[in-house]
Amino acid sequence: MLPDGLEALRRELGLGDVMGLIERTARWVDPRTFEYLSVWYPEHARRALFYKANWSEPQMNRNRQTGAIIHKFEGNIHANKALTLALGLRAGERPNWSCCHIWGVDDAAYQISNAVVQDRRFFSCVANMVLLPTPLKAFTDVMTEVKMMLRVCALQLYGWSCDHEEVADNARQVAEWSDWGAYPESWPKPDRPSLPLGTAKFSARIKDAADRRKAVIRKDLASAGPHYPRDDVLKVLDYWNISL
């Protein structure tokens, strides 16, 4: 029987080494971008259903193997779009980079429903995401200590910590964090405000993208079809105090 893969990796690559790789390669959203528009797609959440024709008709998918037709649902499409735009990028400008949610229900075996990213308040929240080279995303998926330090950084950088009831214990640990040994040097701490390496400065391009999103949200609230989740969108806007 093989040893646990994580333990085998840890014998070759220490936590400080892993965090160093993440520190030097991660791309973070500027706090000013977060302040300007915290949630970019309040109408979407993980596993929420897709609709077409201005939210008036279900968008269906045919399974290539079975031929079964099912209602298409959200995976990570609009979280990816939000992060891409908030970093001032286009989809084709980030090959082999992956969107990583910072806050979610920790479950390396993927057996538990992730209530945090199924919540519209947090799914496309740009303070809840970081862009990583795709191979490094595995570390954030399975190494709790890596995820916790990303959350500590998000708290210090954006002044925000997830208040979903499913992660209340983790939020308390983040607020009381004191283990700075492997925490990256360039990341902010309570006594050391800073911007992480790889922070995408708020720019005219990012502002224009955010303004376009606000305009679409305004339009959809006024005229989208019967399946548009107006009440949920309004709750998200109220939660984040977003003015359109």
One Martini backbone bead per residue (centre of mass of N, CA, C, O) as a GRO file, in nm:
protein
  244
    1MET     BB    1   0.097   0.036   0.021
    2LEU     BB    2   0.060   0.359  -0.006
    3PRO     BB    3   0.118   0.650   0.087
    4ASP     BB    4   0.018   0.939   0.150
    5GLY     BB    5   0.042   1.182  -0.081
    6LEU     BB    6   0.080   1.429   0.103
    7GLU     BB    7   0.312   1.313   0.271
    8ALA     BB    8   0.504   1.266   0.037
    9LEU     BB    9   0.518   1.565  -0.043
   10ARG     BB   10   0.610   1.689   0.233
   11ARG     BB   11   0.894   1.549   0.223
   12GLU     BB   12   0.974   1.737  -0.042
   13LEU     BB   13   0.751   1.977   0.032
   14GLY     BB   14   0.709   2.239   0.201
   15LEU     BB   15   0.499   2.479   0.305
   16GLY     BB   16   0.687   2.715   0.231
   17ASP     BB   17   0.720   2.630  -0.065
   18VAL     BB   18   0.426   2.645  -0.148
   19MET     BB   19   0.380   2.943  -0.065
   20GLY     BB   20   0.596   3.057  -0.254
   21LEU     BB   21   0.459   2.980  -0.517
   22ILE     BB   22   0.200   3.138  -0.464
   23GLU     BB   23   0.318   3.417  -0.416
   24ARG     BB   24   0.466   3.437  -0.712
   25THR     BB   25   0.179   3.359  -0.892
   26ALA     BB   26  -0.048   3.498  -0.787
   27ARG     BB   27  -0.372   3.658  -0.854
   28TRP     BB   28  -0.497   3.968  -0.744
   29VAL     BB   29  -0.736   4.170  -0.633
   30ASP     BB   30  -0.802   4.480  -0.592
   31PRO     BB   31  -0.947   4.650  -0.337
   32ARG     BB   32  -1.076   4.867  -0.528
   33THR     BB   33  -1.241   4.667  -0.691
   34PHE     BB   34  -1.406   4.554  -0.458
   35GLU     BB   35  -1.533   4.830  -0.384
   36TYR     BB   36  -1.672   4.879  -0.664
   37LEU     BB   37  -1.713   4.542  -0.711
   38SER     BB   38  -1.782   4.254  -0.542
   39VAL     BB   39  -2.025   4.146  -0.730
   40TRP     BB   40  -2.074   4.039  -1.073
   41TYR     BB   41  -2.291   3.770  -1.044
   42PRO     BB   42  -2.581   3.763  -0.865
   43GLU     BB   43  -2.743   3.543  -1.054
   44HIS     BB   44  -2.513   3.343  -0.963
   45ALA     BB   45  -2.449   2.985  -0.886
   46ARG     BB   46  -2.377   2.700  -0.779
   47ARG     BB   47  -2.616   2.498  -0.951
   48ALA     BB   48  -2.753   2.691  -1.105
   49LEU     BB   49  -2.974   2.764  -1.343
   50PHE     BB   50  -3.013   2.789  -1.687
   51TYR     BB   51  -3.095   3.059  -1.917
   52LYS     BB   52  -3.266   3.183  -2.196
   53ALA     BB   53  -3.399   3.435  -2.350
   54ASN     BB   54  -3.398   3.630  -2.110
   55TRP     BB   55  -3.499   3.421  -1.886
   56SER     BB   56  -3.742   3.225  -2.042
   57GLU     BB   57  -3.554   2.961  -2.097
   58PRO     BB   58  -3.435   2.667  -2.081
   59GLN     BB   59  -3.109   2.525  -2.060
   60MET     BB   60  -2.996   2.258  -2.247
   61ASN     BB   61  -2.848   1.923  -2.217
   62ARG     BB   62  -2.662   1.671  -2.387
   63ASN     BB   63  -2.564   1.361  -2.334
   64ARG     BB   64  -2.320   1.199  -2.511
   65GLN     BB   65  -2.363   0.903  -2.395
   66THR     BB   66  -2.694   0.886  -2.327
   67GLY     BB   67  -2.886   1.139  -2.441
   68ALA     BB   68  -2.962   1.299  -2.215
   69ILE     BB   69  -3.176   1.561  -2.097
   70ILE     BB   70  -3.067   1.857  -1.930
   71HIS     BB   71  -3.038   2.101  -1.705
   72LYS     BB   72  -2.837   2.353  -1.702
   73PHE     BB   73  -2.552   2.425  -1.488
   74GLU     BB   74  -2.353   2.567  -1.264
   75GLY     BB   75  -2.016   2.578  -1.197
   76ASN     BB   76  -1.761   2.826  -1.287
   77ILE     BB   77  -1.810   3.042  -1.504
   78HIS     BB   78  -1.881   3.322  -1.345
   79ALA     BB   79  -1.636   3.325  -1.168
   80ASN     BB   80  -1.429   3.338  -1.391
   81LYS     BB   81  -1.532   3.597  -1.520
   82ALA     BB   82  -1.501   3.782  -1.278
   83LEU     BB   83  -1.196   3.748  -1.235
   84THR     BB   84  -1.099   3.828  -1.511
   85LEU     BB   85  -1.216   4.119  -1.509
   86ALA     BB   86  -1.088   4.208  -1.225
   87LEU     BB   87  -0.788   4.169  -1.371
   88GLY     BB   88  -0.799   4.279  -1.677
   89LEU     BB   89  -0.907   4.038  -1.854
   90ARG     BB   90  -0.917   3.775  -2.083
   91ALA     BB   91  -0.973   3.455  -2.149
   92GLY     BB   92  -0.715   3.431  -2.356
   93GLU     BB   93  -0.507   3.557  -2.112
   94ARG     BB   94  -0.530   3.256  -1.923
   95PRO     BB   95  -0.349   3.009  -1.962
   96ASN     BB   96  -0.339   2.777  -1.713
   97TRP     BB   97  -0.560   2.908  -1.529
   98SER     BB   98  -0.720   2.919  -1.198
   99CYS     BB   99  -1.003   2.935  -1.015
  100CYS     BB  100  -1.004   3.019  -0.662
  101HIS     BB  101  -1.171   2.952  -0.387
  102ILE     BB  102  -1.134   3.054  -0.059
  103TRP     BB  103  -1.433   3.006   0.017
  104GLY     BB  104  -1.550   2.699   0.167
  105VAL     BB  105  -1.615   2.374   0.191
  106ASP     BB  106  -1.416   2.149   0.342
  107ASP     BB  107  -1.348   1.887   0.080
  108ALA     BB  108  -1.129   1.674  -0.063
  109ALA     BB  109  -1.358   1.446  -0.158
  110TYR     BB  110  -1.626   1.569  -0.268
  111GLN     BB  111  -1.900   1.500  -0.062
  112ILE     BB  112  -1.984   1.798  -0.008
  113SER     BB  113  -2.183   2.047  -0.012
  114ASN     BB  114  -2.124   2.385  -0.134
  115ALA     BB  115  -2.277   2.643   0.021
  116VAL     BB  116  -2.107   2.894  -0.044
  117VAL     BB  117  -2.106   2.874  -0.373
  118GLN     BB  118  -2.435   2.855  -0.360
  119ASP     BB  119  -2.399   3.154  -0.289
  120ARG     BB  120  -2.444   3.461  -0.434
  121ARG     BB  121  -2.258   3.631  -0.239
  122PHE     BB  122  -1.978   3.434  -0.311
  123PHE     BB  123  -1.926   3.325  -0.599
  124SER     BB  124  -1.855   3.636  -0.743
  125CYS     BB  125  -1.654   3.719  -0.533
  126VAL     BB  126  -1.339   3.881  -0.552
  127ALA     BB  127  -1.248   3.811  -0.244
  128ASN     BB  128  -1.305   3.480  -0.314
  129MET     BB  129  -1.052   3.505  -0.520
  130VAL     BB  130  -0.790   3.329  -0.705
  131LEU     BB  131  -0.520   3.315  -0.929
  132LEU     BB  132  -0.387   3.005  -1.059
  133PRO     BB  133  -0.193   2.782  -1.145
  134THR     BB  134  -0.328   2.490  -1.209
  135PRO     BB  135  -0.137   2.300  -1.038
  136LEU     BB  136  -0.181   2.470  -0.762
  137LYS     BB  137  -0.483   2.412  -0.696
  138ALA     BB  138  -0.444   2.145  -0.543
  139PHE     BB  139  -0.349   2.269  -0.277
  140THR     BB  140  -0.622   2.423  -0.213
  141ASP     BB  141  -0.804   2.162  -0.212
  142VAL     BB  142  -0.621   1.974   0.021
  143MET     BB  143  -0.480   2.213   0.194
  144THR     BB  144  -0.573   2.367   0.472
  145GLU     BB  145  -0.332   2.562   0.533
  146VAL     BB  146  -0.354   2.711   0.264
  147LYS     BB  147  -0.645   2.812   0.284
  148MET     BB  148  -0.608   2.974   0.545
  149MET     BB  149  -0.398   3.179   0.430
  150LEU     BB  150  -0.583   3.295   0.215
  151ARG     BB  151  -0.791   3.402   0.423
  152VAL     BB  152  -0.605   3.588   0.573
  153CYS     BB  153  -0.534   3.764   0.334
  154ALA     BB  154  -0.824   3.856   0.267
  155LEU     BB  155  -0.872   3.999   0.534
  156GLN     BB  156  -0.626   4.201   0.513
  157LEU     BB  157  -0.695   4.314   0.222
  158TYR     BB  158  -1.039   4.350   0.244
  159GLY     BB  159  -1.190   4.316   0.523
  160TRP     BB  160  -1.278   4.000   0.471
  161SER     BB  161  -1.514   3.750   0.593
  162CYS     BB  162  -1.687   3.477   0.597
  163ASP     BB  163  -2.047   3.446   0.722
  164HIS     BB  164  -2.109   3.167   0.685
  165GLU     BB  165  -2.225   2.912   0.882
  166GLU     BB  166  -2.036   2.678   0.762
  167VAL     BB  167  -1.759   2.878   0.843
  168ALA     BB  168  -1.734   2.982   1.140
  169ASP     BB  169  -1.484   2.839   1.255
  170ASN     BB  170  -1.281   2.942   1.044
  171ALA     BB  171  -1.328   3.244   1.094
  172ARG     BB  172  -1.216   3.241   1.381
  173GLN     BB  173  -0.932   3.145   1.308
  174VAL     BB  174  -0.862   3.381   1.123
  175ALA     BB  175  -0.901   3.612   1.336
  176GLU     BB  176  -0.676   3.442   1.533
  177TRP     BB  177  -0.422   3.448   1.382
  178SER     BB  178  -0.054   3.329   1.460
  179ASP     BB  179   0.074   3.158   1.210
  180TRP     BB  180   0.362   3.300   1.036
  181GLY     BB  181   0.582   3.111   0.920
  182ALA     BB  182   0.450   3.049   0.607
  183TYR     BB  183   0.377   3.328   0.559
  184PRO     BB  184   0.395   3.551   0.331
  185GLU     BB  185   0.582   3.839   0.310
  186SER     BB  186   0.387   4.012   0.103
  187TRP     BB  187   0.162   3.976   0.289
  188PRO     BB  188  -0.073   4.080   0.485
  189LYS     BB  189  -0.090   4.220   0.814
  190PRO     BB  190  -0.193   4.370   1.094
  191ASP     BB  191   0.114   4.527   1.101
  192ARG     BB  192   0.118   4.493   0.753
  193PRO     BB  193   0.046   4.661   0.503
  194SER     BB  194  -0.031   4.512   0.176
  195LEU     BB  195   0.054   4.391  -0.145
  196PRO     BB  196   0.052   4.140  -0.324
  197LEU     BB  197   0.183   3.968  -0.537
  198GLY     BB  198  -0.007   4.011  -0.831
  199THR     BB  199  -0.159   4.269  -0.824
  200ALA     BB  200  -0.435   4.412  -0.991
  201LYS     BB  201  -0.469   4.711  -1.081
  202PHE     BB  202  -0.675   4.952  -1.087
  203SER     BB  203  -0.859   5.032  -1.389
  204ALA     BB  204  -1.017   5.135  -1.666
  205ARG     BB  205  -1.082   4.850  -1.764
  206ILE     BB  206  -1.215   4.753  -1.503
  207LYS     BB  207  -1.426   4.975  -1.474
  208ASP     BB  208  -1.572   4.920  -1.740
  209ALA     BB  209  -1.654   4.630  -1.672
  210ALA     BB  210  -1.819   4.704  -1.420
  211ASP     BB  211  -2.018   4.897  -1.560
  212ARG     BB  212  -2.137   4.684  -1.747
  213ARG     BB  213  -2.247   4.502  -1.527
  214LYS     BB  214  -2.434   4.709  -1.394
  215ALA     BB  215  -2.609   4.754  -1.646
  216VAL     BB  216  -2.713   4.463  -1.670
  217ILE     BB  217  -2.846   4.444  -1.395
  218ARG     BB  218  -3.044   4.672  -1.434
  219LYS     BB  219  -3.184   4.553  -1.683
  220ASP     BB  220  -3.272   4.280  -1.557
  221LEU     BB  221  -3.443   4.393  -1.328
  222ALA     BB  222  -3.645   4.531  -1.539
  223SER     BB  223  -3.655   4.287  -1.807
  224ALA     BB  224  -3.636   4.013  -1.734
  225GLY     BB  225  -3.743   3.718  -1.714
  226PRO     BB  226  -3.911   3.485  -1.504
  227HIS     BB  227  -3.617   3.342  -1.409
  228TYR     BB  228  -3.518   3.577  -1.271
  229PRO     BB  229  -3.350   3.637  -0.950
  230ARG     BB  230  -3.444   3.910  -0.808
  231ASP     BB  231  -3.450   3.869  -0.502
  232ASP     BB  232  -3.160   3.762  -0.480
  233VAL     BB  233  -3.016   4.001  -0.605
  234LEU     BB  234  -3.113   4.214  -0.402
  235LYS     BB  235  -2.980   4.078  -0.158
  236VAL     BB  236  -2.692   4.105  -0.256
  237LEU     BB  237  -2.683   4.412  -0.288
  238ASP     BB  238  -2.751   4.465   0.010
  239TYR     BB  239  -2.522   4.311   0.149
  240TRP     BB  240  -2.293   4.492  -0.026
  241ASN     BB  241  -2.385   4.777  -0.097
  242ILE     BB  242  -2.485   4.806  -0.399
  243SER     BB  243  -2.455   5.052  -0.649
  244LEU     BB  244  -2.608   5.118  -0.977
   0.00000   0.00000   0.00000
